[in-house]
Short mmCIF file of C-alpha atoms and ligand atoms in Angstrom, two decimals:
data_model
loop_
_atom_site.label_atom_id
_atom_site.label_comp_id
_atom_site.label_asym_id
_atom_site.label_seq_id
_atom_site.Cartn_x
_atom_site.Cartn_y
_atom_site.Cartn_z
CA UNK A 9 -64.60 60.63 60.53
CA UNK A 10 -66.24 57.75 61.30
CA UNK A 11 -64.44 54.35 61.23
CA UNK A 12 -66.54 51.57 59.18
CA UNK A 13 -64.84 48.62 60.25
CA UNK A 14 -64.44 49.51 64.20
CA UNK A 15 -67.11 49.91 67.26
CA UNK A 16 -65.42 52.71 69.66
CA UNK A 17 -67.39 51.40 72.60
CA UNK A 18 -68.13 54.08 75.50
CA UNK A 19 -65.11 53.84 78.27
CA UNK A 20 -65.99 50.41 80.09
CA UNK A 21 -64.78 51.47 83.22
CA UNK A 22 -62.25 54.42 84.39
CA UNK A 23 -59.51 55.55 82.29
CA UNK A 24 -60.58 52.02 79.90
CA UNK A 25 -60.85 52.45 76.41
CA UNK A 26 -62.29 49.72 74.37
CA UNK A 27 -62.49 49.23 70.51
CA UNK A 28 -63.88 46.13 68.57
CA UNK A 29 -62.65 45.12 65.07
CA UNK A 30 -65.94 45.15 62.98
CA UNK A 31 -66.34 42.67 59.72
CA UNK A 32 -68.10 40.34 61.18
CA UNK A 33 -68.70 39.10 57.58
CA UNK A 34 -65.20 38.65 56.83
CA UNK A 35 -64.48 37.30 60.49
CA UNK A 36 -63.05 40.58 61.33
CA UNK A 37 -60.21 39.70 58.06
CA UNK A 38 -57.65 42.56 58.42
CA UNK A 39 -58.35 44.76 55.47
CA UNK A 40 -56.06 47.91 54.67
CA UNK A 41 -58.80 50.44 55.53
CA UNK A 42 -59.95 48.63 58.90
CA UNK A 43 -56.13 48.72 59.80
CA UNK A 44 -55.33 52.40 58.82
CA UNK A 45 -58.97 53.16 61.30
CA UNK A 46 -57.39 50.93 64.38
CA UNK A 47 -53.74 52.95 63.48
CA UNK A 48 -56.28 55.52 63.93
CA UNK A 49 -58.13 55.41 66.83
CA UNK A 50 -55.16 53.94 69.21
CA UNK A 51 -52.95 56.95 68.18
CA UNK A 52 -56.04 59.43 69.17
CA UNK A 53 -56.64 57.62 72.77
CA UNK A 54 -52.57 56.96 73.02
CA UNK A 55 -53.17 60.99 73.07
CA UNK A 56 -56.33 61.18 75.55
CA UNK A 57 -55.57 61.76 79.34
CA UNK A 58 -58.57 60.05 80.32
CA UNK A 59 -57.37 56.27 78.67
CA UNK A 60 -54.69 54.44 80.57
CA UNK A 61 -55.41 51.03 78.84
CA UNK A 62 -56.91 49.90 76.04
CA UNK A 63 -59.12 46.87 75.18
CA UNK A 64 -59.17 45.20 71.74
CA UNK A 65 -61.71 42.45 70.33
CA UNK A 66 -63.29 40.98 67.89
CA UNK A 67 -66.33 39.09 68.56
CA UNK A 68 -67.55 35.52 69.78
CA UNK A 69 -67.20 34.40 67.07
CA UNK A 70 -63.81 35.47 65.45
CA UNK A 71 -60.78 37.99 66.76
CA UNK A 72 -59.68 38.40 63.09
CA UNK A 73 -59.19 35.91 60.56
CA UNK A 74 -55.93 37.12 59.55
CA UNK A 75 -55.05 39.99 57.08
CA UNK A 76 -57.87 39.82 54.00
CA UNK A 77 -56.59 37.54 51.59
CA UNK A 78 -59.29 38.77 48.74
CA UNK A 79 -58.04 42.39 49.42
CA UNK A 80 -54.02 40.79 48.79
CA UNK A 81 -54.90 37.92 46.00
CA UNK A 82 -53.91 38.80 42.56
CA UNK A 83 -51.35 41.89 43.64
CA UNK A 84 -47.87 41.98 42.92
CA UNK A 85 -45.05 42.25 44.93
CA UNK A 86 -44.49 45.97 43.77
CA UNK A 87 -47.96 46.66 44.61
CA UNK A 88 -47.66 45.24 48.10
CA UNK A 89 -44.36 47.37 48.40
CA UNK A 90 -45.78 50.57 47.25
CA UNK A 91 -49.08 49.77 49.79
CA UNK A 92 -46.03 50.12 52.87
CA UNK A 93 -48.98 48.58 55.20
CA UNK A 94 -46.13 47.80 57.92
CA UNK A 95 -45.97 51.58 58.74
CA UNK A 96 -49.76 50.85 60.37
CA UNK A 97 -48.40 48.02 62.55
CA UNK A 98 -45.36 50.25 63.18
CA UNK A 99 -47.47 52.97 64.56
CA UNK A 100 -49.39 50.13 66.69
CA UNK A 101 -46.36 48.96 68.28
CA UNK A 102 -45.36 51.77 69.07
CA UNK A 103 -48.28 53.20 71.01
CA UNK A 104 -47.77 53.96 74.67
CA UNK A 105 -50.51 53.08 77.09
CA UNK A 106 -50.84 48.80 77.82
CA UNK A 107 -52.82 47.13 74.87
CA UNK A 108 -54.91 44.01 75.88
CA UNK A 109 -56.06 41.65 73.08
CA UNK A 110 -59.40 39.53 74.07
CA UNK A 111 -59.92 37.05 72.15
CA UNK A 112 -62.44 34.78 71.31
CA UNK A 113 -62.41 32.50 68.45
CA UNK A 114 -59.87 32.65 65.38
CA UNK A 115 -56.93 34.81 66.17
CA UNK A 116 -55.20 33.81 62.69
CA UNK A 117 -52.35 35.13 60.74
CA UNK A 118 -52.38 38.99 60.80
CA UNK A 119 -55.18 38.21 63.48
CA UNK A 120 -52.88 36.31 65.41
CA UNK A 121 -49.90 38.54 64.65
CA UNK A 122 -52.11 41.75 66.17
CA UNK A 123 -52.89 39.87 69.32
CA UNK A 124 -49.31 39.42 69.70
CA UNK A 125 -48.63 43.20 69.19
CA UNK A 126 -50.96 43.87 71.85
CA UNK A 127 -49.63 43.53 75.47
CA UNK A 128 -51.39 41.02 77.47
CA UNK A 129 -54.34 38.35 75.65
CA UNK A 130 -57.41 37.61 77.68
CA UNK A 131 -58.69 34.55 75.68
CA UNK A 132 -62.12 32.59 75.45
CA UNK A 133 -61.96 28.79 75.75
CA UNK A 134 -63.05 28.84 72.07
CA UNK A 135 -59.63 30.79 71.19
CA UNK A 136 -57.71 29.67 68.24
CA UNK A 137 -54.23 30.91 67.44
CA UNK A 138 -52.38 30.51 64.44
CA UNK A 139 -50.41 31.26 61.55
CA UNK A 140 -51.87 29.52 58.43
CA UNK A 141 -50.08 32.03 56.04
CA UNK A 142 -47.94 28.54 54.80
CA UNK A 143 -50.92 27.44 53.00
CA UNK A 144 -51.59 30.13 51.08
CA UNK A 145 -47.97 29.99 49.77
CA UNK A 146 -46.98 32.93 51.70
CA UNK A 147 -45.36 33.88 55.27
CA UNK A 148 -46.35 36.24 58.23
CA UNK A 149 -44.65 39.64 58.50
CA UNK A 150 -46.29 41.88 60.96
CA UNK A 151 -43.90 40.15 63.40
CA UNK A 152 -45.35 36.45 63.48
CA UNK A 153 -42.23 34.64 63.00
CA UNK A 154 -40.70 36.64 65.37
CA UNK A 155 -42.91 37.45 68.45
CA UNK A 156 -44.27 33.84 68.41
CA UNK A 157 -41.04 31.95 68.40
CA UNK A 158 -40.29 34.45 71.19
CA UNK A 159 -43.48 33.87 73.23
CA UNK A 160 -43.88 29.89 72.35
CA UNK A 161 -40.03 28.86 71.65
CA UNK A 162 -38.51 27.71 68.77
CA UNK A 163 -40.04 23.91 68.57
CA UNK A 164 -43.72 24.84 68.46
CA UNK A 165 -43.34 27.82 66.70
CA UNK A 166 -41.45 25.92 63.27
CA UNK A 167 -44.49 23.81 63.66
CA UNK A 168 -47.26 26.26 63.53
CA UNK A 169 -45.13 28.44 60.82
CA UNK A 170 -44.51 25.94 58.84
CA UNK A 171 -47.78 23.42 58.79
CA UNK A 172 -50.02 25.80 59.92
CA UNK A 173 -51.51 23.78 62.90
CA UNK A 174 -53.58 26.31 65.47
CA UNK A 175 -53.18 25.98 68.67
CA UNK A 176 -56.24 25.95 71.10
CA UNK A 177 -56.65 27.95 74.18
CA UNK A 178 -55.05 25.57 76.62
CA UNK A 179 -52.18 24.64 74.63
CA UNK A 180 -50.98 28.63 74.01
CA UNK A 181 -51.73 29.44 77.81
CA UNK A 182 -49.24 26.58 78.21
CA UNK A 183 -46.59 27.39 75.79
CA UNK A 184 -46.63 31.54 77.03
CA UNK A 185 -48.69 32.59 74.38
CA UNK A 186 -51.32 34.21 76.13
CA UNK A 187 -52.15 35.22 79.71
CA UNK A 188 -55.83 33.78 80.52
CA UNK A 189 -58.45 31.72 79.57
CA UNK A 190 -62.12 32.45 80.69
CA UNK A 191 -65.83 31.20 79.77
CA UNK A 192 -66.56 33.14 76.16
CA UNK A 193 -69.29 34.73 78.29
CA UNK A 194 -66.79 36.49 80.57
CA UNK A 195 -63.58 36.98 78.28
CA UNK A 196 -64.07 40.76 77.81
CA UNK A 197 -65.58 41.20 81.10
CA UNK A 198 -62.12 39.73 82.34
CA UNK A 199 -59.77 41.86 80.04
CA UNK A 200 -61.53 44.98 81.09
CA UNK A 201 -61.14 43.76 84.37
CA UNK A 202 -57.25 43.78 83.77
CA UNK A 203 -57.00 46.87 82.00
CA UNK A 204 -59.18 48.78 84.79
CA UNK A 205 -56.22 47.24 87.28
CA UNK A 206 -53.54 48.48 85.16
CA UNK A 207 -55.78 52.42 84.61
CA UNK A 208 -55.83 52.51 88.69
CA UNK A 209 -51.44 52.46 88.27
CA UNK A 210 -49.00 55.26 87.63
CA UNK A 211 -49.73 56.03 84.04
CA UNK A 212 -46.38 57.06 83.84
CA UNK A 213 -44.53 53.44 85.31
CA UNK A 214 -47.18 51.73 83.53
CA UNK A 215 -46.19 53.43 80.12
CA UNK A 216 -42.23 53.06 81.18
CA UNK A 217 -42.51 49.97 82.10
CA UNK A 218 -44.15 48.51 79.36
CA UNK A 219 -41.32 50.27 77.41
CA UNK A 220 -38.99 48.50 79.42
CA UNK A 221 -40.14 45.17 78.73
CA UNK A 222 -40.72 45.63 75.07
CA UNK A 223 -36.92 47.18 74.80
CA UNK A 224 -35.85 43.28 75.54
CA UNK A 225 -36.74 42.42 72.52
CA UNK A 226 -35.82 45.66 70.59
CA UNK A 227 -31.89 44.82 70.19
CA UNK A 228 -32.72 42.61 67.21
CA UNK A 229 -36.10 42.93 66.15
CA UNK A 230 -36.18 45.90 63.97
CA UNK A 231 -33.86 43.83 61.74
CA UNK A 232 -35.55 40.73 61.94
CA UNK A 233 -38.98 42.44 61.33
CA UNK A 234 -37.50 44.26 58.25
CA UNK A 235 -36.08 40.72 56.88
CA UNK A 236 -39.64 39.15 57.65
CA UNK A 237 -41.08 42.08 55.33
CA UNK A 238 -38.60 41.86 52.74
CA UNK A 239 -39.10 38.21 52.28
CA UNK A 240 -43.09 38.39 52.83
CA UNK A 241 -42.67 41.05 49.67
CA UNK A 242 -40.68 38.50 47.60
CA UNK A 243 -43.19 35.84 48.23
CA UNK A 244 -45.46 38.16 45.77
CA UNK A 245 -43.41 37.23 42.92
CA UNK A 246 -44.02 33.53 43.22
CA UNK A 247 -46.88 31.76 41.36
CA UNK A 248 -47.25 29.70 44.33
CA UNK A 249 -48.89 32.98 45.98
CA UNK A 250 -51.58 33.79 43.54
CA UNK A 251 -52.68 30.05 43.40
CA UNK A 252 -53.19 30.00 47.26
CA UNK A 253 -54.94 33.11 47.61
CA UNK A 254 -57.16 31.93 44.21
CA UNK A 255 -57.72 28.76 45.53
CA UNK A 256 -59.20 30.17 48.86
CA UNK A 257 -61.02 32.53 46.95
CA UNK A 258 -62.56 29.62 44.61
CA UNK A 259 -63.37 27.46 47.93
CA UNK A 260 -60.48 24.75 46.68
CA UNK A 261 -57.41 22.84 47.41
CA UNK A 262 -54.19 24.68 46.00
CA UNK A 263 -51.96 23.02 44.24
CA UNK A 264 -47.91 24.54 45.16
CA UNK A 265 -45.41 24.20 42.21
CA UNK A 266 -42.53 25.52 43.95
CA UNK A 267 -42.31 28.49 41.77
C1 HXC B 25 -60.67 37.48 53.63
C2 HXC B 25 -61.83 35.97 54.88
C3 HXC B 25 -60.67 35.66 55.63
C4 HXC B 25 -59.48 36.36 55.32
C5 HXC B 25 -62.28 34.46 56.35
N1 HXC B 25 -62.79 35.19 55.37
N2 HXC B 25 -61.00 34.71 56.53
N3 HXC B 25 -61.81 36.87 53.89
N4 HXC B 25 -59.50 37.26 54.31
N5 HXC B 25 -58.35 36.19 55.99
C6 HXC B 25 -64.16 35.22 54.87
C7 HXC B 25 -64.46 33.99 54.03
O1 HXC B 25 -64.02 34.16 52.70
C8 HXC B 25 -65.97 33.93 54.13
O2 HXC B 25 -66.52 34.90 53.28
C9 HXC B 25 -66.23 34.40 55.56
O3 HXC B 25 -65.06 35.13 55.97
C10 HXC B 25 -66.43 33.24 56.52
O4 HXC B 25 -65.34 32.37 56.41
P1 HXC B 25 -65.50 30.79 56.14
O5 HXC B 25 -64.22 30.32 55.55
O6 HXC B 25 -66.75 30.51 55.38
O7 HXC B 25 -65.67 30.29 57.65
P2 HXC B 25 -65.25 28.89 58.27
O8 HXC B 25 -65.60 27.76 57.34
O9 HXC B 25 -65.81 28.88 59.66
O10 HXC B 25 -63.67 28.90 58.33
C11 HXC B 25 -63.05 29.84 59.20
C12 HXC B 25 -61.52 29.92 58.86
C13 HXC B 25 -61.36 30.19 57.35
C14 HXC B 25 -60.87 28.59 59.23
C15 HXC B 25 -60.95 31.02 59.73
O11 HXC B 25 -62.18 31.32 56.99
C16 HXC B 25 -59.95 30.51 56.96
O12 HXC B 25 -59.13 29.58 56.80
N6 HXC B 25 -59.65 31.79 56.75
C17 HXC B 25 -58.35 32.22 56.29
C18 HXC B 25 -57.37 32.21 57.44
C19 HXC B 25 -55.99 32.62 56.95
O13 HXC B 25 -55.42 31.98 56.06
N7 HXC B 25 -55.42 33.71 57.54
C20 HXC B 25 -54.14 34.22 57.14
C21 HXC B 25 -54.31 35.27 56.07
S1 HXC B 25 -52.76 35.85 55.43
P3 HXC B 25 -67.63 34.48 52.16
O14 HXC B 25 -67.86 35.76 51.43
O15 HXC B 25 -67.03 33.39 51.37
O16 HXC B 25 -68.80 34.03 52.99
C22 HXC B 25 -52.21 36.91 56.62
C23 HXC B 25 -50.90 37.55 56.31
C24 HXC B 25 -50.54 38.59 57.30
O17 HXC B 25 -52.82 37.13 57.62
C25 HXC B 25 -49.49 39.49 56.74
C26 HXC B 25 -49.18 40.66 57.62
C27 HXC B 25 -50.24 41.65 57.81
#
């Protein structure tokens, strides 16, 4: 089938897969189908001999917005339980082969939170990383409390968790966030140009090493991931929740009750 909401772009160079997230409309806004597609698509070239590495993007413009908050206003926590959406990002982290995120423009919430699943970033000098999910009355949970405070620290990471405040190019290449920053013009150029270095490796060491490194943060992850979900879930009961995700919708301020 088809995927509506990804571009599975001819191999870029040998053994290089690359796929672009596709809503341009909705700044590439992480909607359940578009996620189940990229769940997809990575498992199938995980699978394919001929892709050692894969390249993910977005466009100039955006690398997603963040999971789609029209899709997630007005459902309940139930709902959001029965929808198990963290078995996608499960799969994801789990795939083999090396994963690099370019980026250009707003890598937000769930946006943000998939860059940080992937491997290595390439970013544009228009890059924006964040996790606004505070201001909708609501928390990240496909690992952004966790894999940012590990990548950034604990000081920077309360403050983008808990006001919100993105972070430009420079400032995550100099807090660990990310590994690059090139010219928009050249930032997918320059990620292909990584993942064609990693494709000419040992698939093998390249796949067990990038187990390797991800197993250093495995020994308490799984648990914190599973109390990030379980309180994202909660956050579904609160009042506070709809009237974020209404007030985006309706283009206003929200006001929080604590409730
Ligand atoms: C749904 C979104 C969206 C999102 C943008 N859009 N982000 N739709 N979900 N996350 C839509 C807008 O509604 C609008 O559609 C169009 O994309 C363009 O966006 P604008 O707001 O008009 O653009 P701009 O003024 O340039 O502002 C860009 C922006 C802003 C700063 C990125 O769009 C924004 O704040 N977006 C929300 C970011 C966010 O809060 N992300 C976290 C989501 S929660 P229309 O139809 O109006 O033109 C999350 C939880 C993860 O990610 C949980 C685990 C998976």
């Amino acid at each position: 089938m088809q995927p509506e909401f990804l571009i599975i772009h001819p191999p870029p160079a040998q053994y290089v897969a690359h796929v672009q997230l596709h809503r341009p409309a909705a700044l590439n806004a992480l909607n359940l189908q578009l996620m189940a597609e990229l769940r997809h698509t990575l498992r199938l070239l995980d699978a394919d001999d001929q892709v050692r590495a894969i390249v993910i993007n977005g466009d100039e413009q955006a690398f997603a917005a963040g999971a789609d908050i029209k899709q997630m206003s007005g459902k309940s926590a139930i709902d959001r339980y029965n929808t198990d959406q963290f078995s996608t990002w499960d799969t994801i982290r789990r795939i083999k082969k090396p994963l690099i995120a370019a980026v250009s423009g707003f890598a937000l919430g769930g946006g943000c939170e998939l860059a940080m699943l992937c491997d290595l970033i390439v970013a544009s000098e228009t890059a924006r990383f964040g996790q606004p999910e505070i201001k909708l009355g609501i928390m990240p949970a496909a690992g952004g409390t966790q894999r940012l405070t590990r990548a950034v620290g604990k000081a920077l990471a309360m403050e983008m968790v808990l006001t919100g405040r993105q972070l430009s190019a420079a400032e995550a290449l100099q807090a660990g966030l990310i590994n690059k920053i090139v010219p928009v013009a050249l930032y997918l150029q320059e990620a292909i140009k990584l993942a064609a270095t990693m494709a000419t490796m040992s698939p093998l060491a390249v796949q067990m090493d990038k187990e390797a490194v991800l197993k250093s943060f495995d020994t308490t992850l799984d648990e914190c991931l599973q109390f990030e979900q379980k309180n994202f879930y909660l956050l579904f009961a609160t009042a506070d929740q709809q009237e974020g995700m209404q007030a985006f919708v309706e283009k206003r301020k929200p006001v929080f009750k604590g409730r």
